[in-house]
Coordinates of C-alpha atoms in Angstrom, one line a residue:
X1 CA 4.0 17.4 27.2
X2 CA 1.7 14.7 25.7
X3 CA 2.3 16.0 22.1
X4 CA 6.1 15.8 22.7
X5 CA 5.9 12.3 24.1
X6 CA 3.8 11.1 21.2
X7 CA 6.2 12.7 18.7
X8 CA 9.2 11.0 20.3
X9 CA 7.4 7.6 20.2
X10 CA 6.6 8.1 16.5
X11 CA 10.3 8.9 15.8
X12 CA 11.4 5.9 17.8
X13 CA 8.9 3.6 15.9
X14 CA 10.1 4.9 12.5
X15 CA 13.7 4.0 13.3
X16 CA 12.7 0.4 13.9
X17 CA 9.5 -0.3 12.1
X18 CA 9.5 -2.1 8.7
X19 CA 8.2 0.3 6.0
X20 CA 8.7 -2.0 3.1
X21 CA 5.9 -1.9 0.5
X22 CA 7.4 -4.9 -1.4
X23 CA 4.2 -6.9 -0.7
X24 CA 2.3 -4.5 -2.9
X25 CA 2.9 -4.3 -6.7
X26 CA 1.4 -1.5 -8.7
X27 CA 0.3 -2.6 -12.2
X28 CA -0.1 0.2 -14.7
X29 CA -2.4 -1.8 -17.1
X30 CA -6.0 -0.6 -17.4
X31 CA -8.3 -3.5 -16.5
X32 CA -11.8 -4.1 -15.2
X33 CA -12.0 -5.5 -11.7
X34 CA -12.3 -9.2 -12.6
X35 CA -9.5 -9.1 -15.2
X36 CA -7.3 -7.3 -12.6
X37 CA -8.1 -9.9 -10.0
X38 CA -7.3 -12.7 -12.6
X39 CA -3.9 -11.0 -13.4
X40 CA -2.9 -10.7 -9.7
X41 CA -3.8 -14.3 -9.0
X42 CA -1.7 -15.5 -12.0
X43 CA 1.3 -13.2 -11.5
X44 CA 1.3 -12.7 -7.7
X45 CA -1.2 -13.8 -5.0
X46 CA -4.3 -11.6 -5.3
X47 CA -5.5 -8.1 -5.4
X48 CA -4.3 -6.0 -2.4
X49 CA -5.9 -6.7 0.9
X50 CA -5.6 -3.9 3.6
X51 CA -5.4 -4.8 7.3
X52 CA -4.6 -1.4 9.0
X53 CA -3.3 2.1 8.5
X54 CA 0.3 0.8 8.1
X55 CA -0.8 -1.2 5.1
X56 CA -2.6 1.9 3.7
X57 CA 0.6 3.9 4.0
X58 CA 2.5 1.1 2.2
X59 CA -0.1 0.9 -0.5
X60 CA 0.1 4.7 -1.1
X61 CA 3.9 4.5 -1.2
X62 CA 3.7 1.7 -3.8
X63 CA 2.1 3.7 -6.6
X64 CA 3.4 6.6 -8.7
X65 CA 2.6 10.0 -7.2
X66 CA 0.3 11.0 -10.1
X67 CA -1.9 7.9 -9.7
X68 CA -5.6 8.9 -9.3
X69 CA -7.3 5.6 -8.4
X70 CA -6.6 1.9 -8.5
X71 CA -8.5 -1.3 -7.8
X72 CA -7.9 -3.1 -4.5
X73 CA -9.3 -6.5 -3.5
X74 CA -12.5 -5.4 -1.7
X75 CA -15.8 -6.5 -3.3
X76 CA -19.4 -6.8 -2.4
X77 CA -20.5 -10.2 -1.1
X78 CA -23.8 -11.8 -0.6
X79 CA -23.6 -12.2 3.2
X80 CA -24.0 -9.3 5.7
X81 CA -21.7 -9.8 8.8
X82 CA -20.9 -8.0 12.0
X83 CA -17.3 -6.9 12.4
X84 CA -15.3 -5.1 15.1
X85 CA -13.5 -2.0 14.0
X86 CA -10.3 -3.4 15.3
X87 CA -9.1 -5.5 12.4
X88 CA -9.2 -9.3 12.9
X89 CA -10.8 -9.2 16.3
X90 CA -13.4 -12.0 16.4
X91 CA -17.0 -11.3 17.3
X92 CA -17.2 -13.9 20.1
X93 CA -19.2 -11.8 22.7
X94 CA -22.6 -10.2 22.1
X95 CA -24.9 -8.3 24.5
X96 CA -27.8 -7.3 22.3
X97 CA -30.8 -5.5 23.8
X98 CA -34.1 -7.4 23.3
X99 CA -35.4 -7.0 19.7
X100 CA -31.9 -6.3 18.3
X101 CA -30.2 -6.4 15.9
X102 CA -33.0 -5.2 13.7
X103 CA -31.5 -5.7 10.2
X104 CA -31.3 -2.0 9.2
X105 CA -30.1 -1.4 5.6
X106 CA -26.9 -2.7 4.0
X107 CA -24.7 -1.0 6.5
X108 CA -25.5 -0.4 10.2
X109 CA -23.6 0.2 13.4
X110 CA -24.0 -0.7 17.1
X111 CA -24.3 1.5 20.2
X112 CA -24.5 0.7 23.9
X113 CA -27.2 2.1 26.2
X114 CA -26.7 3.2 29.8
X115 CA -27.5 -0.3 31.0
X116 CA -24.7 -1.8 29.0
X117 CA -27.0 -3.4 26.4
X118 CA -26.4 -3.0 22.7
X119 CA -28.7 -1.8 19.9
X120 CA -28.5 -1.5 16.2
X121 CA -28.5 2.0 14.8
X122 CA -28.1 3.9 11.5
X123 CA -24.5 4.9 11.3
X124 CA -25.1 8.6 10.6
X125 CA -26.8 9.2 13.9
X126 CA -24.8 11.6 16.1
X127 CA -23.7 10.0 19.4
X128 CA -20.9 10.2 22.0
X129 CA -18.5 7.3 21.8
X130 CA -15.7 5.4 23.5
X131 CA -12.2 5.0 22.1
X132 CA -9.8 2.2 23.2
X133 CA -6.1 1.2 22.5
X134 CA -4.5 -2.2 22.5
X135 CA -4.2 -2.4 26.2
X136 CA -6.8 -4.0 28.4
X137 CA -6.2 -1.5 31.2
X138 CA -9.4 0.3 32.3
X139 CA -7.6 3.6 32.0
X140 CA -7.3 3.1 28.2
X141 CA -11.0 3.5 27.7
X142 CA -11.6 7.1 26.6
X143 CA -15.1 8.6 26.7
X144 CA -15.6 11.4 24.1
X145 CA -18.6 13.5 24.9
X146 CA -18.7 15.3 21.5
X147 CA -21.4 13.7 19.3
X148 CA -20.4 12.4 15.9
X149 CA -21.6 9.8 13.3
X150 CA -20.1 6.3 13.7
X151 CA -17.6 6.9 10.9
X152 CA -16.5 10.3 12.2
X153 CA -16.2 8.8 15.7
X154 CA -13.9 6.1 14.4
X155 CA -11.8 8.7 12.6
X156 CA -11.5 10.7 15.8
X157 CA -10.2 7.6 17.6
X158 CA -7.8 6.7 14.8
X159 CA -6.4 10.2 14.8
X160 CA -5.4 9.5 18.5
X161 CA -3.8 6.2 17.3
X162 CA -6.7 4.3 18.9
X163 CA -10.0 2.9 17.5
X164 CA -13.6 2.7 18.5
X165 CA -13.9 0.3 21.4
X166 CA -14.2 -3.4 20.8
X167 CA -15.8 -5.6 23.5
X168 CA -14.8 -9.2 23.9
X169 CA -16.2 -10.1 27.3
X170 CA -18.7 -9.2 30.0
X171 CA -16.0 -7.6 32.0
X172 CA -14.9 -5.4 29.1
X173 CA -18.6 -4.5 28.5
X174 CA -18.8 -3.4 32.1
X175 CA -15.7 -1.2 31.8
X176 CA -17.2 0.6 28.7
X177 CA -20.5 1.0 30.6
X178 CA -18.7 2.6 33.5
X179 CA -17.0 5.3 31.4
X180 CA -20.0 6.1 29.2
X181 CA -21.4 8.7 31.5
X182 CA -24.9 7.1 31.4
X183 CA -25.3 7.9 27.7
X184 CA -26.0 6.0 24.5
X185 CA -22.5 5.6 23.0
X186 CA -21.1 4.2 19.8
X187 CA -19.0 1.0 20.1
X188 CA -16.8 -0.3 17.3
X189 CA -19.3 -2.9 16.0
X190 CA -20.5 -2.5 12.4
X191 CA -22.3 -4.6 9.8
X192 CA -21.6 -4.8 6.1
X193 CA -21.4 -7.2 3.1
X194 CA -17.9 -6.3 1.9
X195 CA -15.3 -9.1 1.6
X196 CA -11.7 -9.4 0.5
X197 CA -11.0 -11.3 -2.7
X198 CA -8.2 -13.3 -1.1
X199 CA -10.6 -14.6 1.6
X200 CA -8.9 -12.8 4.5
X201 CA -11.1 -11.6 7.4
X202 CA -9.8 -8.1 7.8
X203 CA -12.5 -5.7 9.0
X204 CA -10.4 -2.6 8.2
X205 CA -12.3 0.0 6.2
X206 CA -11.1 3.3 4.9
X207 CA -14.1 4.8 3.1
X208 CA -14.3 8.3 1.7
X209 CA -17.1 10.5 3.2
X210 CA -20.6 9.4 1.9
X211 CA -19.1 6.1 0.7
X212 CA -19.9 3.3 0.0
X213 CA -22.6 4.3 -2.5
X214 CA -24.8 1.3 -3.3
X215 CA -26.4 2.7 -6.5
X216 CA -25.7 1.5 -10.0
X217 CA -24.1 -1.9 -9.2
X218 CA -21.0 -0.4 -7.6
X219 CA -19.7 -3.7 -6.3
X220 CA -15.9 -3.2 -6.4
X221 CA -13.6 -0.9 -4.6
X222 CA -10.7 1.4 -5.6
X223 CA -8.3 3.5 -3.5
X224 CA -8.5 7.2 -4.5
X225 CA -4.9 8.5 -4.0
X226 CA -5.7 12.1 -4.5
X227 CA -7.9 11.7 -1.4
X228 CA -5.2 10.2 0.8
X229 CA -6.0 6.7 -0.5
X230 CA -9.6 6.7 0.9
X231 CA -11.9 4.2 -0.8
X232 CA -14.8 4.5 -3.3
X233 CA -17.0 1.7 -4.5
X234 CA -17.2 1.8 -8.3
X235 CA -18.7 -0.2 -11.2
X236 CA -16.6 -3.4 -11.7
X237 CA -16.6 -2.9 -15.4
X238 CA -14.6 0.3 -15.2
X239 CA -11.0 0.1 -16.6
X240 CA -8.5 1.1 -13.9
X241 CA -4.9 0.4 -12.9
X242 CA -4.6 -1.9 -9.9
X243 CA -2.4 -3.1 -7.0
X244 CA -1.5 -6.8 -6.5
X245 CA -0.1 -8.3 -3.3
X246 CA 2.4 -11.2 -2.8
X247 CA 5.7 -12.1 -4.5
X248 CA 5.9 -12.6 -8.2
X249 CA 5.2 -16.1 -9.6
X250 CA 7.6 -15.5 -12.5
X251 CA 11.0 -14.8 -11.0
X252 CA 13.6 -13.5 -13.5
X253 CA 16.2 -16.1 -12.5
X254 CA 13.9 -19.1 -13.4
X255 CA 15.2 -21.0 -16.4
X256 CA 12.5 -21.4 -19.0
X257 CA 12.4 -22.4 -22.6
X258 CA 8.7 -22.2 -23.5
X259 CA 6.2 -20.1 -25.5
X260 CA 4.5 -17.9 -22.8
X261 CA 2.4 -14.8 -22.7
X262 CA 3.9 -12.3 -20.3
X263 CA 1.7 -9.3 -19.4
X264 CA 3.3 -5.9 -19.1
X265 CA 3.7 -4.5 -15.6
X266 CA 4.6 -1.0 -14.5
X267 CA 7.5 -0.6 -16.9
X268 CA 7.5 1.4 -20.1
X269 CA 10.3 1.7 -22.7
X270 CA 13.0 4.2 -21.4
X271 CA 14.5 6.9 -23.6
X272 CA 11.8 6.3 -26.3
X273 CA 13.5 3.0 -27.1
X274 CA 11.5 0.4 -28.9
X275 CA 13.3 -2.4 -27.0
X276 CA 11.5 -1.7 -23.7
X277 CA 12.5 -3.3 -20.4
X278 CA 12.1 -7.0 -20.9
X279 CA 13.2 -10.0 -18.8
X280 CA 15.7 -11.5 -21.3
X281 CA 19.1 -10.6 -22.7
X282 CA 19.7 -8.8 -26.0
X283 CA 20.6 -12.0 -27.8
X284 CA 17.3 -13.6 -26.9
X285 CA 15.5 -10.3 -27.8
X286 CA 17.0 -10.5 -31.3
X287 CA 15.9 -14.1 -31.7
X288 CA 12.4 -13.1 -30.6
X289 CA 12.1 -10.2 -33.0
X290 CA 13.3 -12.3 -35.9
X291 CA 10.7 -15.0 -35.2
X292 CA 7.8 -12.6 -34.7
X293 CA 5.8 -12.5 -37.9
X294 CA 4.4 -9.2 -39.0
X295 CA 7.6 -7.3 -38.1
X296 CA 6.6 -6.1 -34.7
X297 CA 8.8 -7.0 -31.7
X298 CA 7.0 -8.7 -28.9
X299 CA 8.9 -6.4 -26.5
X300 CA 6.9 -3.4 -27.8
X301 CA 3.4 -5.0 -27.2
X302 CA 1.4 -5.0 -24.0
X303 CA 1.5 -8.8 -24.0
X304 CA 3.5 -10.8 -26.6
X305 CA 4.3 -14.4 -27.2
X306 CA 8.0 -14.9 -26.4
X307 CA 10.2 -18.0 -27.1
X308 CA 13.1 -17.2 -24.9
X309 CA 15.5 -18.7 -22.3
X310 CA 15.6 -16.5 -19.2
X311 CA 18.8 -16.4 -17.2
X312 CA 20.1 -14.8 -14.1
X313 CA 22.3 -12.4 -16.1
X314 CA 20.0 -9.6 -17.3
X315 CA 21.1 -6.8 -19.6
X316 CA 18.6 -4.3 -20.9
X317 CA 18.8 -4.1 -24.7
X318 CA 21.1 -1.4 -25.9
X319 CA 22.8 -0.9 -22.6
X320 CA 26.3 -1.6 -21.3
X321 CA 26.7 -4.9 -19.4
X322 CA 25.8 -4.7 -15.7
X323 CA 28.6 -4.4 -13.2
X324 CA 28.2 -6.8 -10.2
X325 CA 29.7 -6.5 -6.8
X326 CA 28.5 -9.0 -4.2
X327 CA 24.7 -8.8 -4.2
X328 CA 24.6 -5.4 -5.9
X329 CA 24.2 -4.9 -9.7
X330 CA 24.8 -1.6 -11.4
X331 CA 22.5 -1.2 -14.5
X332 CA 24.0 1.3 -16.9
X333 CA 20.8 2.1 -18.7
X334 CA 18.9 5.3 -18.0
X335 CA 15.3 4.8 -16.7
X336 CA 12.8 6.7 -14.6
X337 CA 12.7 5.8 -10.9
X338 CA 9.5 3.7 -11.3
X339 CA 11.0 1.9 -14.3
X340 CA 14.1 1.2 -12.4
X341 CA 12.1 -0.1 -9.4
X342 CA 10.1 -2.4 -11.5
X343 CA 13.1 -3.6 -13.4
X344 CA 15.0 -4.5 -10.2
X345 CA 11.9 -6.3 -8.7
X346 CA 11.4 -8.2 -11.9
X347 CA 14.9 -9.4 -12.2
X348 CA 16.5 -9.2 -8.8
X349 CA 15.1 -8.2 -5.4
X350 CA 14.7 -4.4 -5.3
X351 CA 16.4 -1.1 -5.9
X352 CA 19.3 -0.8 -3.5
X353 CA 18.6 0.3 0.0
X354 CA 21.4 1.7 2.2
X355 CA 21.1 1.1 5.9
X356 CA 24.7 1.5 7.1
X357 CA 28.1 2.9 6.2
X358 CA 29.5 -0.3 4.7
X359 CA 26.6 -0.5 2.1
X360 CA 27.1 3.2 1.5
X361 CA 30.8 2.7 0.7
X362 CA 30.1 -0.3 -1.6
X363 CA 27.4 1.6 -3.5
X364 CA 29.6 4.7 -3.7
X365 CA 32.4 2.7 -5.3
X366 CA 30.1 1.2 -7.9
X367 CA 28.5 4.5 -8.6
X368 CA 31.8 5.8 -10.0
X369 CA 31.3 3.4 -13.0
X370 CA 27.8 4.8 -13.9
X371 CA 27.2 6.5 -17.2
X372 CA 24.9 9.1 -15.7
X373 CA 25.7 11.9 -13.2
X374 CA 23.5 10.4 -10.5
X375 CA 22.2 6.9 -9.9
X376 CA 18.8 5.9 -8.5
X377 CA 18.5 4.6 -5.0
X378 CA 15.5 2.8 -3.5
X379 CA 14.6 5.9 -1.6
X380 CA 11.3 7.7 -2.1
X381 CA 9.5 10.7 -0.7
X382 CA 5.7 10.6 -0.1
X383 CA 4.1 14.0 0.2
X384 CA 1.0 12.4 1.6
X385 CA 2.8 11.6 4.9
X386 CA 5.8 14.0 4.4
X387 CA 8.2 11.0 4.8
X388 CA 11.3 9.6 3.2
X389 CA 11.5 5.8 3.2
X390 CA 13.3 2.9 1.6
X391 CA 11.3 0.8 -0.9
X392 CA 12.4 -2.6 0.3
X393 CA 13.9 -2.4 3.8
X394 CA 13.4 -1.2 7.3
X395 CA 13.6 2.5 8.0
X396 CA 17.1 2.6 9.5
X397 CA 18.3 6.0 10.7
X398 CA 21.5 6.0 8.6
X399 CA 21.6 9.1 6.3
X400 CA 24.1 10.6 3.9
X401 CA 22.3 13.6 2.5
X402 CA 24.1 16.3 0.6
X403 CA 24.3 19.7 2.3
X404 CA 20.9 21.5 2.1
X405 CA 19.2 18.2 1.1
X406 CA 17.0 15.8 3.2
X407 CA 14.7 16.6 6.1
X408 CA 14.2 19.0 7.7
X409 CA 16.6 21.3 5.7
X410 CA 14.8 20.9 2.4
X411 CA 11.0 21.0 1.6
X412 CA 10.1 18.6 -1.2
X413 CA 7.2 18.5 -3.6
X414 CA 5.4 15.4 -4.7
X415 CA 7.1 13.1 -7.2
X416 CA 10.6 13.2 -5.7
X417 CA 12.8 10.2 -5.3
X418 CA 16.3 9.6 -3.9
X419 CA 19.5 9.5 -6.0
X420 CA 23.2 9.4 -5.3
X421 CA 25.7 11.8 -6.8
X422 CA 28.3 9.6 -8.6
X423 CA 31.3 11.9 -7.8
X424 CA 32.7 13.6 -4.8
X425 CA 31.2 12.4 -1.5
X426 CA 28.5 10.3 -3.2
X427 CA 25.9 12.1 -1.2
X428 CA 22.1 11.7 -1.6
X429 CA 19.8 14.2 -3.3
X430 CA 16.1 14.4 -4.1
X431 CA 15.3 14.4 -7.9
X432 CA 12.1 14.2 -9.9
X433 CA 11.1 10.6 -10.4
X434 CA 10.7 11.2 -14.1
X435 CA 14.4 11.9 -14.7
X436 CA 16.2 9.0 -16.3
X437 CA 19.3 7.7 -14.6
X438 CA 21.4 4.5 -14.1
X439 CA 20.6 2.6 -11.0
X440 CA 21.7 -0.2 -8.7
X441 CA 19.7 -3.3 -8.0
X442 CA 20.0 -5.4 -4.9
X443 CA 19.7 -9.2 -4.9
X444 CA 19.4 -11.7 -2.2
X445 CA 22.8 -12.3 -0.4
X446 CA 24.6 -15.2 -1.9

């Protein structure tokens, strides 16, 4: 009965909860940590900061399915601080036992004794523990008699959509003491020296087992996507892809006429074209190529000096002019799903998301003018969570899958994204993200 109720609650939440990962931007360049941070601060806001499991799911969804590891914005600081496991909860109440805390190692955890006093302990010690939800009701304190390390205890609580208990007052401390069965129990207080590069105070941590490893100057953190996005600390000099957060500081519709160096993002040239996907029209591209001494187009380099005037009308070099209807733009150039996503976010808002019949009808009408048999939609499947979602909108329950497609009728592998058939009923299908198709971008209304 409890399992059924939880399942229905999750379904209800998915139909209303915002699953957009537009705040995260995967950058395919290989950079050391400091260069990656500098790039993100110049082009977006900063390296990605993670506040909770919802952010982790969005982060995983923002990277290609074959990504191994990428830098995020967690780095080792100089000050060791106590944090509650519940992100952003202030440490404004303490009840240390005499002689505590003791300053054990670089990482340590806190436990409560039968008298309700706290003591510092090595995190690998096996203890019973108390989980807690977001409610302050005493019934939401759950004592778990099984003994686990602090990290494994936290995972147990998170698997129940809870967390290790945070204590914010003497009254709450008494409630935890009352349910602890007169045992030493883990509470959700821990100490470390890790900090977010954007200065945020999130205490959320998602380490792999046996991590962090403090040997060999491993002062920077990457998400390991083959391990469900769990974190490793690595040498900051390692060259890795990375994930930025925040909106772009170089919008495609901004009018400029200057010499500027534009770093390459996730896009790569489609169809083996030497033109690439660049934020300027074909006329400007020709002008740039002619002015580039040495005979190499700036569009084919990782970062080239471009003397160009950007405009809100964007046509990929060598393609048919885009077809516009309201705030939708059909790009009649074949690209992979990730290239299409990056192109739309660079020049407009996002790949099109369909959340109702009226948008479906509008997209279906435009799709008939495509030069490919299907067009990309902003719909993606993540095999990590067995979930279809829109890249830039809330997870509305509207669907238009072709017969035999979509959940639960069809089982998909990793690397599948959503497309619309351009003929017939314009139904949705799942295709490999490496296929190259036309696509529709969505801009801000008006």
